[in-house]
Amino acid sequence: MKITKVEAIPLRIPDLDSSRADGIQDDVIVRVHTDAGITGVGEADASPDVVKALVDAPESWMRSRGLAGMLVGEDPLHTERLWDKMYHGTLWMGRGGVTLEAISAVDIALWDIKGKALGLPVHTLLGGARRTTVPVYASMLFEADRGLMRERASRHVAEGYRAVKFGWGPMGPDLATDVALVRAAREAIGDGAELLIDAGAAWTAQEAIRRVDAFREFRPFWLEEALASDDLAGWARLTAAARGMRIATGEQETLTGAFRDLIEVGHVDVIQPDLARAGGFTQCRRIADVAVANHALCVPHAWKSGILVAATLHFAATLAEIPFVEYTVAASPLRRDLVRTDVRVADGTAQIPDTPGLGVELNDEVVARYRTDR
């Protein structure tokens, strides 16, 4: 079996609001085609047009090559070798960042092909599922309208979610506002659900430590993205001051070494690689191994379409320890309608997909409606 074509398709809803921290208002999906008639699908959490440029770029020289040109004619089952080929072939195009995010989309699609070709779900190819279901947390944004925020959060708890994450939005400018937001969040979900707080890298270490002290009475399961991801000294200060409150981060990172530094230097409790940013299945397996070796939790970040939801569930099924998986409740049609999937969520629990590959099928009508390259 050989790869015959790699295509990146940018998508965008017409009423996109760039002031919102909602990354599923646009998307870029990658389809990898083969001469066996099997097509794999992946996606990247990055600028759609930049990812498309990286996929389609013509060859410049051996360390500056477009992803499609490197893959056509290759065997798609060689996932590890092809990941390394893409990484080394793009060294002069980033060594991380959006280049790795583009590689992530292709890697997810290659594992989808491998599963379909072998008649096995991706989690089996990754070493085997340790569970058939996993709890999910409803992931939503903080809102300036706290009444609206409370209504939405209480609805998700009524639907059976036993954990809710609030993030970004109006959080960050001053301590009083931040405490009021967290208080409203706890009141909305009650005492029977876990509360997760995502700050969106809003503070310095000193300001984050003030929030840890102020938030403690609301019993957050973790405080996420309090600082810039590369502020390793700041993370070390924050984790030392947290005194039992879990500190989580990692969605900004794309390289294994960065996650190792967050754990070994920053001493964070939870790392959050995103399969659509941190190298797909191939590299996220390596990142998870770093977490295991250092007794840290690995809980993937996931705020994209049903493609990433399915991929994350396959990955989560193989992890030795995971309390829950992110499940965005964003209303975008790209989140809700882009794929047909066998992922089922009921009472705050997701069924791990068990069909060959990822277990998703693109809705071609939705793709045609929102693609921007025609």
PDB file of N, CA and C in Angstrom, residues 239-297:
ATOM      1  N   THR A 239       4.346  25.595  41.893  1.00  0.00           N
ATOM      2  CA  THR A 239       4.070  24.252  42.426  1.00  0.00           C
ATOM      3  C   THR A 239       4.517  24.141  43.882  1.00  0.00           C
ATOM      4  N   ALA A 240       5.605  24.816  44.239  1.00  0.00           N
ATOM      5  CA  ALA A 240       6.047  24.788  45.633  1.00  0.00           C
ATOM      6  C   ALA A 240       5.032  25.476  46.543  1.00  0.00           C
ATOM      7  N   ALA A 241       4.365  26.501  46.021  1.00  0.00           N
ATOM      8  CA  ALA A 241       3.395  27.254  46.818  1.00  0.00           C
ATOM      9  C   ALA A 241       2.006  26.626  46.818  1.00  0.00           C
ATOM     10  N   ALA A 242       1.762  25.684  45.907  1.00  0.00           N
ATOM     11  CA  ALA A 242       0.405  25.157  45.722  1.00  0.00           C
ATOM     12  C   ALA A 242      -0.073  24.328  46.899  1.00  0.00           C
ATOM     13  N   ARG A 243       0.845  23.647  47.590  1.00  0.00           N
ATOM     14  CA  ARG A 243       0.523  22.898  48.814  1.00  0.00           C
ATOM     15  C   ARG A 243      -0.687  21.989  48.640  1.00  0.00           C
ATOM     16  N   GLY A 244      -0.571  21.083  47.673  1.00  0.00           N
ATOM     17  CA  GLY A 244      -1.608  20.084  47.491  1.00  0.00           C
ATOM     18  C   GLY A 244      -2.563  20.359  46.344  1.00  0.00           C
ATOM     19  N   MET A 245      -2.663  21.611  45.872  1.00  0.00           N
ATOM     20  CA  MET A 245      -3.482  21.892  44.699  1.00  0.00           C
ATOM     21  C   MET A 245      -2.698  21.485  43.457  1.00  0.00           C
ATOM     22  N   ARG A 246      -3.288  20.657  42.603  1.00  0.00           N
ATOM     23  CA  ARG A 246      -2.598  20.205  41.396  1.00  0.00           C
ATOM     24  C   ARG A 246      -2.378  21.370  40.432  1.00  0.00           C
ATOM     25  N   ILE A 247      -1.206  21.414  39.843  1.00  0.00           N
ATOM     26  CA  ILE A 247      -0.869  22.413  38.842  1.00  0.00           C
ATOM     27  C   ILE A 247      -0.711  21.699  37.503  1.00  0.00           C
ATOM     28  N   ALA A 248      -1.429  22.184  36.499  1.00  0.00           N
ATOM     29  CA  ALA A 248      -1.483  21.519  35.190  1.00  0.00           C
ATOM     30  C   ALA A 248      -1.091  22.494  34.090  1.00  0.00           C
ATOM     31  N   THR A 249      -0.451  21.963  33.043  1.00  0.00           N
ATOM     32  CA  THR A 249      -0.109  22.797  31.884  1.00  0.00           C
ATOM     33  C   THR A 249       0.382  21.904  30.744  1.00  0.00           C
ATOM     34  N   GLY A 250       0.576  22.513  29.571  1.00  0.00           N
ATOM     35  CA  GLY A 250       1.171  21.782  28.463  1.00  0.00           C
ATOM     36  C   GLY A 250       0.506  21.966  27.116  1.00  0.00           C
ATOM     37  N   GLU A 251      -0.682  22.559  27.061  1.00  0.00           N
ATOM     38  CA  GLU A 251      -1.365  22.658  25.775  1.00  0.00           C
ATOM     39  C   GLU A 251      -0.620  23.552  24.790  1.00  0.00           C
ATOM     40  N   GLN A 252       0.268  24.430  25.286  1.00  0.00           N
ATOM     41  CA  GLN A 252       1.024  25.307  24.390  1.00  0.00           C
ATOM     42  C   GLN A 252       2.217  24.594  23.752  1.00  0.00           C
ATOM     43  N   GLU A 253       2.613  23.437  24.295  1.00  0.00           N
ATOM     44  CA  GLU A 253       3.869  22.816  23.902  1.00  0.00           C
ATOM     45  C   GLU A 253       3.697  21.798  22.774  1.00  0.00           C
ATOM     46  N   THR A 254       4.784  21.616  22.020  1.00  0.00           N
ATOM     47  CA  THR A 254       4.754  20.691  20.884  1.00  0.00           C
ATOM     48  C   THR A 254       5.879  19.670  20.894  1.00  0.00           C
ATOM     49  N   LEU A 255       6.884  19.836  21.743  1.00  0.00           N
ATOM     50  CA  LEU A 255       8.057  18.961  21.718  1.00  0.00           C
ATOM     51  C   LEU A 255       8.185  18.174  23.016  1.00  0.00           C
ATOM     52  N   THR A 256       8.642  16.933  22.918  1.00  0.00           N
ATOM     53  CA  THR A 256       8.788  16.075  24.094  1.00  0.00           C
ATOM     54  C   THR A 256       9.673  16.720  25.143  1.00  0.00           C
ATOM     55  N   GLY A 257      10.776  17.350  24.715  1.00  0.00           N
ATOM     56  CA  GLY A 257      11.691  17.964  25.662  1.00  0.00           C
ATOM     57  C   GLY A 257      11.042  19.044  26.496  1.00  0.00           C
ATOM     58  N   ALA A 258      10.097  19.768  25.930  1.00  0.00           N
ATOM     59  CA  ALA A 258       9.407  20.817  26.679  1.00  0.00           C
ATOM     60  C   ALA A 258       8.568  20.220  27.798  1.00  0.00           C
ATOM     61  N   PHE A 259       7.921  19.099  27.526  1.00  0.00           N
ATOM     62  CA  PHE A 259       7.138  18.435  28.570  1.00  0.00           C
ATOM     63  C   PHE A 259       8.054  17.868  29.652  1.00  0.00           C
ATOM     64  N   ARG A 260       9.192  17.343  29.248  1.00  0.00           N
ATOM     65  CA  ARG A 260      10.149  16.837  30.236  1.00  0.00           C
ATOM     66  C   ARG A 260      10.598  17.973  31.158  1.00  0.00           C
ATOM     67  N   ASP A 261      10.854  19.146  30.593  1.00  0.00           N
ATOM     68  CA  ASP A 261      11.281  20.286  31.406  1.00  0.00           C
ATOM     69  C   ASP A 261      10.172  20.730  32.365  1.00  0.00           C
ATOM     70  N   LEU A 262       8.928  20.739  31.898  1.00  0.00           N
ATOM     71  CA  LEU A 262       7.822  21.135  32.769  1.00  0.00           C
ATOM     72  C   LEU A 262       7.719  20.226  33.985  1.00  0.00           C
ATOM     73  N   ILE A 263       7.976  18.930  33.775  1.00  0.00           N
ATOM     74  CA  ILE A 263       7.893  17.979  34.885  1.00  0.00           C
ATOM     75  C   ILE A 263       9.141  18.034  35.753  1.00  0.00           C
ATOM     76  N   GLU A 264      10.313  17.959  35.122  1.00  0.00           N
ATOM     77  CA  GLU A 264      11.554  17.796  35.876  1.00  0.00           C
ATOM     78  C   GLU A 264      12.085  19.107  36.454  1.00  0.00           C
ATOM     79  N   VAL A 265      11.823  20.226  35.783  1.00  0.00           N
ATOM     80  CA  VAL A 265      12.293  21.524  36.269  1.00  0.00           C
ATOM     81  C   VAL A 265      11.150  22.307  36.913  1.00  0.00           C
ATOM     82  N   GLY A 266       9.997  22.329  36.237  1.00  0.00           N
ATOM     83  CA  GLY A 266       8.850  23.067  36.761  1.00  0.00           C
ATOM     84  C   GLY A 266       8.049  22.311  37.804  1.00  0.00           C
ATOM     85  N   HIS A 267       8.239  20.979  37.887  1.00  0.00           N
ATOM     86  CA  HIS A 267       7.586  20.129  38.891  1.00  0.00           C
ATOM     87  C   HIS A 267       6.068  20.164  38.819  1.00  0.00           C
ATOM     88  N   VAL A 268       5.506  20.381  37.618  1.00  0.00           N
ATOM     89  CA  VAL A 268       4.048  20.401  37.508  1.00  0.00           C
ATOM     90  C   VAL A 268       3.500  18.999  37.760  1.00  0.00           C
ATOM     91  N   ASP A 269       2.248  18.943  38.207  1.00  0.00           N
ATOM     92  CA  ASP A 269       1.616  17.673  38.564  1.00  0.00           C
ATOM     93  C   ASP A 269       0.956  16.984  37.379  1.00  0.00           C
ATOM     94  N   VAL A 270       0.491  17.795  36.411  1.00  0.00           N
ATOM     95  CA  VAL A 270      -0.279  17.265  35.281  1.00  0.00           C
ATOM     96  C   VAL A 270       0.244  17.901  34.003  1.00  0.00           C
ATOM     97  N   ILE A 271       0.586  17.071  33.003  1.00  0.00           N
ATOM     98  CA  ILE A 271       0.914  17.599  31.678  1.00  0.00           C
ATOM     99  C   ILE A 271      -0.235  17.297  30.732  1.00  0.00           C
ATOM    100  N   GLN A 272      -0.421  18.196  29.757  1.00  0.00           N
ATOM    101  CA  GLN A 272      -1.607  18.156  28.904  1.00  0.00           C
ATOM    102  C   GLN A 272      -1.242  18.254  27.416  1.00  0.00           C
ATOM    103  N   PRO A 273      -0.570  17.260  26.880  1.00  0.00           N
ATOM    104  CA  PRO A 273      -0.293  17.304  25.443  1.00  0.00           C
ATOM    105  C   PRO A 273      -1.578  17.195  24.637  1.00  0.00           C
ATOM    106  N   ASP A 274      -1.634  17.926  23.561  1.00  0.00           N
ATOM    107  CA  ASP A 274      -2.782  17.883  22.646  1.00  0.00           C
ATOM    108  C   ASP A 274      -2.353  17.096  21.427  1.00  0.00           C
ATOM    109  N   LEU A 275      -3.061  16.025  21.088  1.00  0.00           N
ATOM    110  CA  LEU A 275      -2.664  15.186  19.960  1.00  0.00           C
ATOM    111  C   LEU A 275      -2.661  15.952  18.649  1.00  0.00           C
ATOM    112  N   ALA A 276      -3.445  17.030  18.552  1.00  0.00           N
ATOM    113  CA  ALA A 276      -3.495  17.831  17.335  1.00  0.00           C
ATOM    114  C   ALA A 276      -2.443  18.930  17.322  1.00  0.00           C
ATOM    115  N   ARG A 277      -1.571  18.951  18.337  1.00  0.00           N
ATOM    116  CA  ARG A 277      -0.507  19.948  18.401  1.00  0.00           C
ATOM    117  C   ARG A 277       0.849  19.322  18.715  1.00  0.00           C
ATOM    118  N   ALA A 278       0.864  18.303  19.551  1.00  0.00           N
ATOM    119  CA  ALA A 278       2.116  17.760  20.093  1.00  0.00           C
ATOM    120  C   ALA A 278       2.561  16.478  19.384  1.00  0.00           C
ATOM    121  N   GLY A 279       2.359  16.432  18.068  1.00  0.00           N
ATOM    122  CA  GLY A 279       2.944  15.338  17.295  1.00  0.00           C
ATOM    123  C   GLY A 279       2.084  14.120  17.080  1.00  0.00           C
ATOM    124  N   GLY A 280       0.774  14.231  17.300  1.00  0.00           N
ATOM    125  CA  GLY A 280      -0.101  13.098  17.052  1.00  0.00           C
ATOM    126  C   GLY A 280       0.150  11.954  18.017  1.00  0.00           C
ATOM    127  N   PHE A 281      -0.310  10.770  17.619  1.00  0.00           N
ATOM    128  CA  PHE A 281      -0.137   9.596  18.475  1.00  0.00           C
ATOM    129  C   PHE A 281       1.339   9.261  18.682  1.00  0.00           C
ATOM    130  N   THR A 282       2.126   9.411  17.626  1.00  0.00           N
ATOM    131  CA  THR A 282       3.508   8.929  17.674  1.00  0.00           C
ATOM    132  C   THR A 282       4.308   9.647  18.756  1.00  0.00           C
ATOM    133  N   GLN A 283       4.244  10.981  18.791  1.00  0.00           N
ATOM    134  CA  GLN A 283       5.024  11.678  19.805  1.00  0.00           C
ATOM    135  C   GLN A 283       4.317  11.716  21.152  1.00  0.00           C
ATOM    136  N   CYS A 284       2.994  11.760  21.172  1.00  0.00           N
ATOM    137  CA  CYS A 284       2.303  11.814  22.460  1.00  0.00           C
ATOM    138  C   CYS A 284       2.522  10.539  23.269  1.00  0.00           C
ATOM    139  N   ARG A 285       2.762   9.417  22.597  1.00  0.00           N
ATOM    140  CA  ARG A 285       3.144   8.204  23.330  1.00  0.00           C
ATOM    141  C   ARG A 285       4.452   8.431  24.080  1.00  0.00           C
ATOM    142  N   ARG A 286       5.395   9.090  23.453  1.00  0.00           N
ATOM    143  CA  ARG A 286       6.689   9.368  24.082  1.00  0.00           C
ATOM    144  C   ARG A 286       6.509  10.335  25.256  1.00  0.00           C
ATOM    145  N   ILE A 287       5.654  11.317  25.077  1.00  0.00           N
ATOM    146  CA  ILE A 287       5.386  12.282  26.144  1.00  0.00           C
ATOM    147  C   ILE A 287       4.753  11.584  27.343  1.00  0.00           C
ATOM    148  N   ALA A 288       3.813  10.694  27.082  1.00  0.00           N
ATOM    149  CA  ALA A 288       3.174   9.955  28.176  1.00  0.00           C
ATOM    150  C   ALA A 288       4.189   9.111  28.930  1.00  0.00           C
ATOM    151  N   ASP A 289       5.153   8.556  28.226  1.00  0.00           N
ATOM    152  CA  ASP A 289       6.206   7.772  28.893  1.00  0.00           C
ATOM    153  C   ASP A 289       7.028   8.641  29.842  1.00  0.00           C
ATOM    154  N   VAL A 290       7.281   9.894  29.444  1.00  0.00           N
ATOM    155  CA  VAL A 290       8.000  10.822  30.322  1.00  0.00           C
ATOM    156  C   VAL A 290       7.202  11.060  31.600  1.00  0.00           C
ATOM    157  N   ALA A 291       5.889  11.223  31.456  1.00  0.00           N
ATOM    158  CA  ALA A 291       5.042  11.434  32.631  1.00  0.00           C
ATOM    159  C   ALA A 291       5.089  10.228  33.560  1.00  0.00           C
ATOM    160  N   VAL A 292       4.960   9.049  32.998  1.00  0.00           N
ATOM    161  CA  VAL A 292       4.996   7.835  33.821  1.00  0.00           C
ATOM    162  C   VAL A 292       6.313   7.731  34.570  1.00  0.00           C
ATOM    163  N   ALA A 293       7.416   7.992  33.884  1.00  0.00           N
ATOM    164  CA  ALA A 293       8.737   7.871  34.502  1.00  0.00           C
ATOM    165  C   ALA A 293       8.925   8.852  35.649  1.00  0.00           C
ATOM    166  N   ASN A 294       8.150   9.952  35.626  1.00  0.00           N
ATOM    167  CA  ASN A 294       8.291  10.979  36.657  1.00  0.00           C
ATOM    168  C   ASN A 294       7.082  11.054  37.591  1.00  0.00           C
ATOM    169  N   HIS A 295       6.201  10.049  37.528  1.00  0.00           N
ATOM    170  CA  HIS A 295       5.050   9.962  38.436  1.00  0.00           C
ATOM    171  C   HIS A 295       4.136  11.181  38.333  1.00  0.00           C
ATOM    172  N   ALA A 296       3.978  11.685  37.122  1.00  0.00           N
ATOM    173  CA  ALA A 296       3.059  12.782  36.854  1.00  0.00           C
ATOM    174  C   ALA A 296       1.867  12.255  36.066  1.00  0.00           C
ATOM    175  N   LEU A 297       0.756  12.963  36.150  1.00  0.00           N
ATOM    176  CA  LEU A 297      -0.413  12.605  35.359  1.00  0.00           C
ATOM    177  C   LEU A 297      -0.276  13.156  33.937  1.00  0.00           C
TER     178      LEU A 297
END
